[in-house]
Tab-separated table of C-alpha atoms in Angstrom:
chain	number	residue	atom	x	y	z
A	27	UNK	CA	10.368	-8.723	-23.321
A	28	UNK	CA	7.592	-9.489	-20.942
A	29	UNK	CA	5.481	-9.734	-24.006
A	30	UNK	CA	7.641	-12.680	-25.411
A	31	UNK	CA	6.265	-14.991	-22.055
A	32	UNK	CA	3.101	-16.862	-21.269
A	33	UNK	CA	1.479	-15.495	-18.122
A	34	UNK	CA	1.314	-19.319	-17.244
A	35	UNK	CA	5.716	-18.510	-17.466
A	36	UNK	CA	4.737	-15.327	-14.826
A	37	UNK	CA	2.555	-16.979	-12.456
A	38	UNK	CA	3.971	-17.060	-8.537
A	39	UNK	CA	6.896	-18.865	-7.401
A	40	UNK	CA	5.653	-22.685	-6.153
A	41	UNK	CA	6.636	-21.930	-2.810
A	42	UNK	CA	4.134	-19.108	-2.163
A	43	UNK	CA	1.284	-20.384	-4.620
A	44	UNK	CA	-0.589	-21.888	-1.579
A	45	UNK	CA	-0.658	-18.626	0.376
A	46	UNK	CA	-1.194	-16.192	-2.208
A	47	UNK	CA	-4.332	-18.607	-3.685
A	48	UNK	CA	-6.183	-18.302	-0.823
A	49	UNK	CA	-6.953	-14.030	-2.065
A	50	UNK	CA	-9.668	-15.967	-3.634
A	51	UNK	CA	-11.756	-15.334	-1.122
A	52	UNK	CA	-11.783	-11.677	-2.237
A	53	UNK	CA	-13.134	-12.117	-5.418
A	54	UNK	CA	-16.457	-10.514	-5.764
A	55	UNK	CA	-17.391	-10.243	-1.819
A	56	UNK	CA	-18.119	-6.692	-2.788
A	57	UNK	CA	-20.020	-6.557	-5.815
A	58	UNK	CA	-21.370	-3.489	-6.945
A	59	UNK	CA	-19.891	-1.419	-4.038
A	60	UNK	CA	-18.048	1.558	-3.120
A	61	UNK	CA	-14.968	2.083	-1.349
A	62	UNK	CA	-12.928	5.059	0.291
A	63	UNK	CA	-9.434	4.127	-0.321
A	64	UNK	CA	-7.664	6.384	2.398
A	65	UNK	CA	-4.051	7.570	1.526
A	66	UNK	CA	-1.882	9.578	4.653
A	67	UNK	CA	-1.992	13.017	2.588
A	68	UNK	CA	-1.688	15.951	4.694
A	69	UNK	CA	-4.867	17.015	3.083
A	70	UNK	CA	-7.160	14.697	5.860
A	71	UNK	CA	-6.028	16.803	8.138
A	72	UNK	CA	-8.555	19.076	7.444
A	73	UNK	CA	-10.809	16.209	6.426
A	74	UNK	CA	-14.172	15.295	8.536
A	75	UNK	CA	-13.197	11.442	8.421
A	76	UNK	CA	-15.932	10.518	10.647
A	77	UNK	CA	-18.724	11.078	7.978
A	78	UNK	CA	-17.638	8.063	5.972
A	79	UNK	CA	-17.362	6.004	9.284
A	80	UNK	CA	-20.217	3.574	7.827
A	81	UNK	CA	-18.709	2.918	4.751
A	82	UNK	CA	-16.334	0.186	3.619
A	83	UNK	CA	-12.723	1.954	4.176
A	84	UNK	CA	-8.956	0.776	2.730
A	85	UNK	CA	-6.189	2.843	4.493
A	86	UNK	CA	-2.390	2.522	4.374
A	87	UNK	CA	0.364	2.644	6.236
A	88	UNK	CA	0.926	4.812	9.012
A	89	UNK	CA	-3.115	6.021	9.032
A	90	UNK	CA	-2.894	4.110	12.520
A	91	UNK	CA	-1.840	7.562	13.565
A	92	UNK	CA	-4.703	9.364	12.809
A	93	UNK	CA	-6.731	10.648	15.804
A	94	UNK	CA	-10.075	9.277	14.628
A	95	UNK	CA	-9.319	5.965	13.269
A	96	UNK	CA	-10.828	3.768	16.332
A	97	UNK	CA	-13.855	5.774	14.680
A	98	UNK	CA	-13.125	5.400	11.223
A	99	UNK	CA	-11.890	1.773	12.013
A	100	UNK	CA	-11.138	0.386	8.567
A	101	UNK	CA	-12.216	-2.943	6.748
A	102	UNK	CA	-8.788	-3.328	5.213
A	103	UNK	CA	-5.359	-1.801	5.894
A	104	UNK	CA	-3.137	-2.414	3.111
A	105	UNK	CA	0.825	-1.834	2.922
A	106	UNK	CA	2.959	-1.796	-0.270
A	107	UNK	CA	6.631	-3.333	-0.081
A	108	UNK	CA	8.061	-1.572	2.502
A	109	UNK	CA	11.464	-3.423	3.095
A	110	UNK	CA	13.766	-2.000	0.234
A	111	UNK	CA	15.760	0.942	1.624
A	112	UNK	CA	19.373	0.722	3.575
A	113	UNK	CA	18.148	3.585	6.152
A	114	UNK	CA	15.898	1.056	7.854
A	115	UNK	CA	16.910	-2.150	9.807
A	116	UNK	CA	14.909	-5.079	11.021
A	117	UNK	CA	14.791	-2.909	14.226
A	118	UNK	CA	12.912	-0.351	13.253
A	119	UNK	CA	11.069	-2.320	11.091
A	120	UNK	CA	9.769	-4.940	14.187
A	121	UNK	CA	9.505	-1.843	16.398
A	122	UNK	CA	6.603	-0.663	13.636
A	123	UNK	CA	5.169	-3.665	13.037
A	124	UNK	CA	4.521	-4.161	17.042
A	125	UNK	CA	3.116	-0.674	17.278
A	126	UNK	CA	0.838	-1.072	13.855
A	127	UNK	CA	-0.519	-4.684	15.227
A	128	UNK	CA	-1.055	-3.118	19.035
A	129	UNK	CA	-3.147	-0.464	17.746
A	130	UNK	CA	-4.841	-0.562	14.923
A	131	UNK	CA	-7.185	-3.259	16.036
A	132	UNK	CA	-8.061	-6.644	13.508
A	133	UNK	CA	-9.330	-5.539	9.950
A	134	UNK	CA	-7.959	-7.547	6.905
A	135	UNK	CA	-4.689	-6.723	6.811
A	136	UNK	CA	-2.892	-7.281	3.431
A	137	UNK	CA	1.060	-7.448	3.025
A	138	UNK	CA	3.336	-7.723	0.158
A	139	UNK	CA	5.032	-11.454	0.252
A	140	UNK	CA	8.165	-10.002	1.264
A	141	UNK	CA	7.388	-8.910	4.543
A	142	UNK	CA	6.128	-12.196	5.774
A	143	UNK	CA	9.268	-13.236	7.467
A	144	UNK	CA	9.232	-9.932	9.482
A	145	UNK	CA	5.108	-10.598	10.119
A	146	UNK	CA	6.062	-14.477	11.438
A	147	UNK	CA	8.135	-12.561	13.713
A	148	UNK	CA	5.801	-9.871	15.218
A	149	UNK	CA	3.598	-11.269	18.368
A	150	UNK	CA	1.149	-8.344	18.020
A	151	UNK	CA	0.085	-10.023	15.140
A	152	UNK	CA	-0.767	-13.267	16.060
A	153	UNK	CA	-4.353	-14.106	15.677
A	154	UNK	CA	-5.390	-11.294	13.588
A	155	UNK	CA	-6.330	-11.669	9.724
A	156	UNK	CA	-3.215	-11.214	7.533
A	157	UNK	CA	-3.200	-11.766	3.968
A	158	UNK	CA	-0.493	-11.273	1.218
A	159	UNK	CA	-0.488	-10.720	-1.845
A	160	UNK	CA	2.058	-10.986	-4.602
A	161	UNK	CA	3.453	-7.566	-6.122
A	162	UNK	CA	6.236	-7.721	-8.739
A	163	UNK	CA	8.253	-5.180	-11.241
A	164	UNK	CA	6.218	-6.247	-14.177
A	165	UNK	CA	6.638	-4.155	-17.603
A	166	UNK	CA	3.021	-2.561	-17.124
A	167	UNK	CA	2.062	-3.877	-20.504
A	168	UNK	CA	1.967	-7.330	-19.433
A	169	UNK	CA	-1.049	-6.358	-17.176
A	170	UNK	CA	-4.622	-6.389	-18.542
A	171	UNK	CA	-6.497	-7.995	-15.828
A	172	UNK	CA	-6.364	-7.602	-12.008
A	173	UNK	CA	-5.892	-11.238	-9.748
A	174	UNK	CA	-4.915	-11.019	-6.217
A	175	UNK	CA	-4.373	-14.765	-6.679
A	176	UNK	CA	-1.713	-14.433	-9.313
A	177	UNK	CA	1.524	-11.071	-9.573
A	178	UNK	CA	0.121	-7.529	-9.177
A	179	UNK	CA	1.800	-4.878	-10.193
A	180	UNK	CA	3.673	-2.919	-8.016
A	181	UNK	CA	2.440	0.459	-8.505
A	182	UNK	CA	4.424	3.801	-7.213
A	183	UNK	CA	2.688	4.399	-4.669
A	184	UNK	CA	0.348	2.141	-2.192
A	185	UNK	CA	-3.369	3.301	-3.329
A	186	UNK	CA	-2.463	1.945	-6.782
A	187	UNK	CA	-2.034	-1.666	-5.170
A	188	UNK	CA	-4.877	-0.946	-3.523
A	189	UNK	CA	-7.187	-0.033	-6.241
A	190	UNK	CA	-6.332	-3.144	-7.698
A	191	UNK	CA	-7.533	-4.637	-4.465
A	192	UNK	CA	-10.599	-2.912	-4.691
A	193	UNK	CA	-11.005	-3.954	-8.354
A	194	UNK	CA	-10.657	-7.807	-7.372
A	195	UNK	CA	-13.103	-7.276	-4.800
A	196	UNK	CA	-15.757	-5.880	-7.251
A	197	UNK	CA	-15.970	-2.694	-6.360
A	198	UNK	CA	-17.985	-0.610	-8.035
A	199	UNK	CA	-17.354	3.062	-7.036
A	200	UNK	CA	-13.595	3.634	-5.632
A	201	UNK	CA	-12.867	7.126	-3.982
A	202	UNK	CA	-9.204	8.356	-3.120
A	203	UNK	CA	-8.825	10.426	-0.217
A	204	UNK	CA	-5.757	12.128	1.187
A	205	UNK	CA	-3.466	11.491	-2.176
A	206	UNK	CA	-1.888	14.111	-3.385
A	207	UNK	CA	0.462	13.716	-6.081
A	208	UNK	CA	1.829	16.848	-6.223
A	209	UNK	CA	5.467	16.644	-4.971
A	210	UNK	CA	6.544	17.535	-8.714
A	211	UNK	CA	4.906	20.786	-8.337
A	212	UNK	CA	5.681	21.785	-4.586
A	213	UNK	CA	9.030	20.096	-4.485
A	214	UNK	CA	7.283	18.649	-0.845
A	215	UNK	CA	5.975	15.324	0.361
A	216	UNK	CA	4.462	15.125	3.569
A	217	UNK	CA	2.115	13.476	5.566
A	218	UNK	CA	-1.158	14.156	8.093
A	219	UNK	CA	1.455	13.717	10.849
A	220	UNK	CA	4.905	15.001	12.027
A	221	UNK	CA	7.857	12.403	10.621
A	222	UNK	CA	8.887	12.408	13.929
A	223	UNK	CA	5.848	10.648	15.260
A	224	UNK	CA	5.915	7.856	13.608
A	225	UNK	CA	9.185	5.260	14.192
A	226	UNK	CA	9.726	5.226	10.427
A	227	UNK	CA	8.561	8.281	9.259
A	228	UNK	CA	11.932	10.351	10.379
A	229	UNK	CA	14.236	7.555	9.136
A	230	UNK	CA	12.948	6.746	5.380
A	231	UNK	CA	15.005	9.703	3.472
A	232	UNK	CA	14.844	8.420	0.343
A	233	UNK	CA	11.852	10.586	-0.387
A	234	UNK	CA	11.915	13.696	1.645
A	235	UNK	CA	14.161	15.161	4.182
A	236	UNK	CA	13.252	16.201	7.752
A	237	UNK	CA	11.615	19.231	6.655
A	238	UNK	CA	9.362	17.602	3.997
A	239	UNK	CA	11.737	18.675	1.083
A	240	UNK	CA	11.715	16.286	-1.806
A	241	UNK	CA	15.680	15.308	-2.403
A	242	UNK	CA	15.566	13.074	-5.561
A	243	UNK	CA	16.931	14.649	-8.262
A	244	UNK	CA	14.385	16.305	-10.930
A	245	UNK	CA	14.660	13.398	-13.357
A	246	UNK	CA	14.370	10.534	-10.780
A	247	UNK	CA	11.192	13.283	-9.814
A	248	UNK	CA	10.073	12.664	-13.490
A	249	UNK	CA	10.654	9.438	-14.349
A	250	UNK	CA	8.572	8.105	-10.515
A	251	UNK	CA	5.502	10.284	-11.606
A	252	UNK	CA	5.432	8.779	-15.130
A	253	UNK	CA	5.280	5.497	-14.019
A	254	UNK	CA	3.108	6.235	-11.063
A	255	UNK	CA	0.376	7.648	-13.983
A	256	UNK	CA	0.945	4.549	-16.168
A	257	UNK	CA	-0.238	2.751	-13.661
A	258	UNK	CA	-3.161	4.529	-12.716
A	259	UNK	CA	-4.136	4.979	-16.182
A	260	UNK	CA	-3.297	1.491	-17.166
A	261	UNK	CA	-5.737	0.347	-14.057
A	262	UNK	CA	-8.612	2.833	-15.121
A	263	UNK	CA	-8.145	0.998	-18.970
A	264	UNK	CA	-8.974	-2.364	-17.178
């Protein structure tokens, strides 16, 4: 029924228009350029990171954890909604936040809108650039542009918000790195670190258990990766 609307009828609620316009300043600052959009795959493991230090970088996450990033030291660190399952509290959630924002230095960090109450609350990110932008549950035929100043969609997984990033900021070359898609052949999603090293890695078990297993059911397995690939191929359309 999304067809049926106006996108003027989809725009932003009033109260967050102000905050979400400002992603204007994205538009275009990288025309013509390429990007290394970094996932937390346990394929950079075994992934010379340090050769693409120069280049403009987009990781996710927990990539904090990654032994080289004060080398790699991202321009942007982007994080897809991350408040939406009962096994994590506003506990562990601050707990993260404090580590992420002690750690991982000042790039341009981008949130979804509906962590911004938890990123008022975290003192370890005071002072450093936070942006947010607006991701929604949009039937992906509504989508044929891409407008951090307007609803995103809300892909499956982060690097599909973050190509759409990247495709605001005029990219012109966009290179994935440590995604791996594969947990509907392997039955396994892990990361480039233990669970247990990061303070929400071992609690989040709506994915995988403690031993990497995938424990959705085969259909729920089916029905993520087909919209996960609708939204990649819908963004590679645009």
């Amino acid at each position: 029924f999304y067809q049926n609307y106006m996108k003027s009828e989809l725009q932003i609620p009033i109260e967050y228009c102000d905050l979400i316009k400002k992603n204007a300043k994205f538009h275009n600052i990288h025309q013509g350029e390429k990007v290394f959009i970094i996932g937390n795959g346990p394929s950079i493991k075994d992934t010379d990171l340090t050769k693409i230090k120069d280049a403009r970088k987009m990781v996710v996450s927990n990539f904090y954890l990654h032994k080289d990033y004060k080398i790699v030291k991202p321009d942007y660190y982007c994080f897809a909604q991350f408040t939406y399952t009962d096994d994590l509290n506003d506990h562990f959630y601050n707990e993260w936040l404090r580590e992420i924002g002690e750690k991982s230095g000042n790039p341009q960090f981008i949130f979804n809108i509906s962590e911004k109450r938890l990123i008022d609350q975290c003192r370890s990110f005071a002072g450093k650039n936070v942006n947010y932008m607006y991701l929604d549950h949009l039937n992906t035929d509504y989508y044929d542009e891409v407008d951090m100043t307007n609803k995103m969609m809300m892909g499956q997984s982060v690097p599909i918000d973050c190509i759409q990033i990247a495709m605001y900021m005029g990219f012109k070359e966009i290179y994935l790195i440590g995604v791996e898609h594969d947990f509907i052949l392997n039955n396994s999603y892990s990361y480039f670190y233990e669970r247990k090293k990061s303070i929400i890695g071992d609690k989040n078990k709506f994915w995988a258990n403690e031993k990497n297993e995938v424990v959705v059911d085969f259909q729920s397995k089916l029905t993520i990766a087909n919209e996960m690939w609708k939204g990649y191929t819908l963004l590679k359309s645009i």
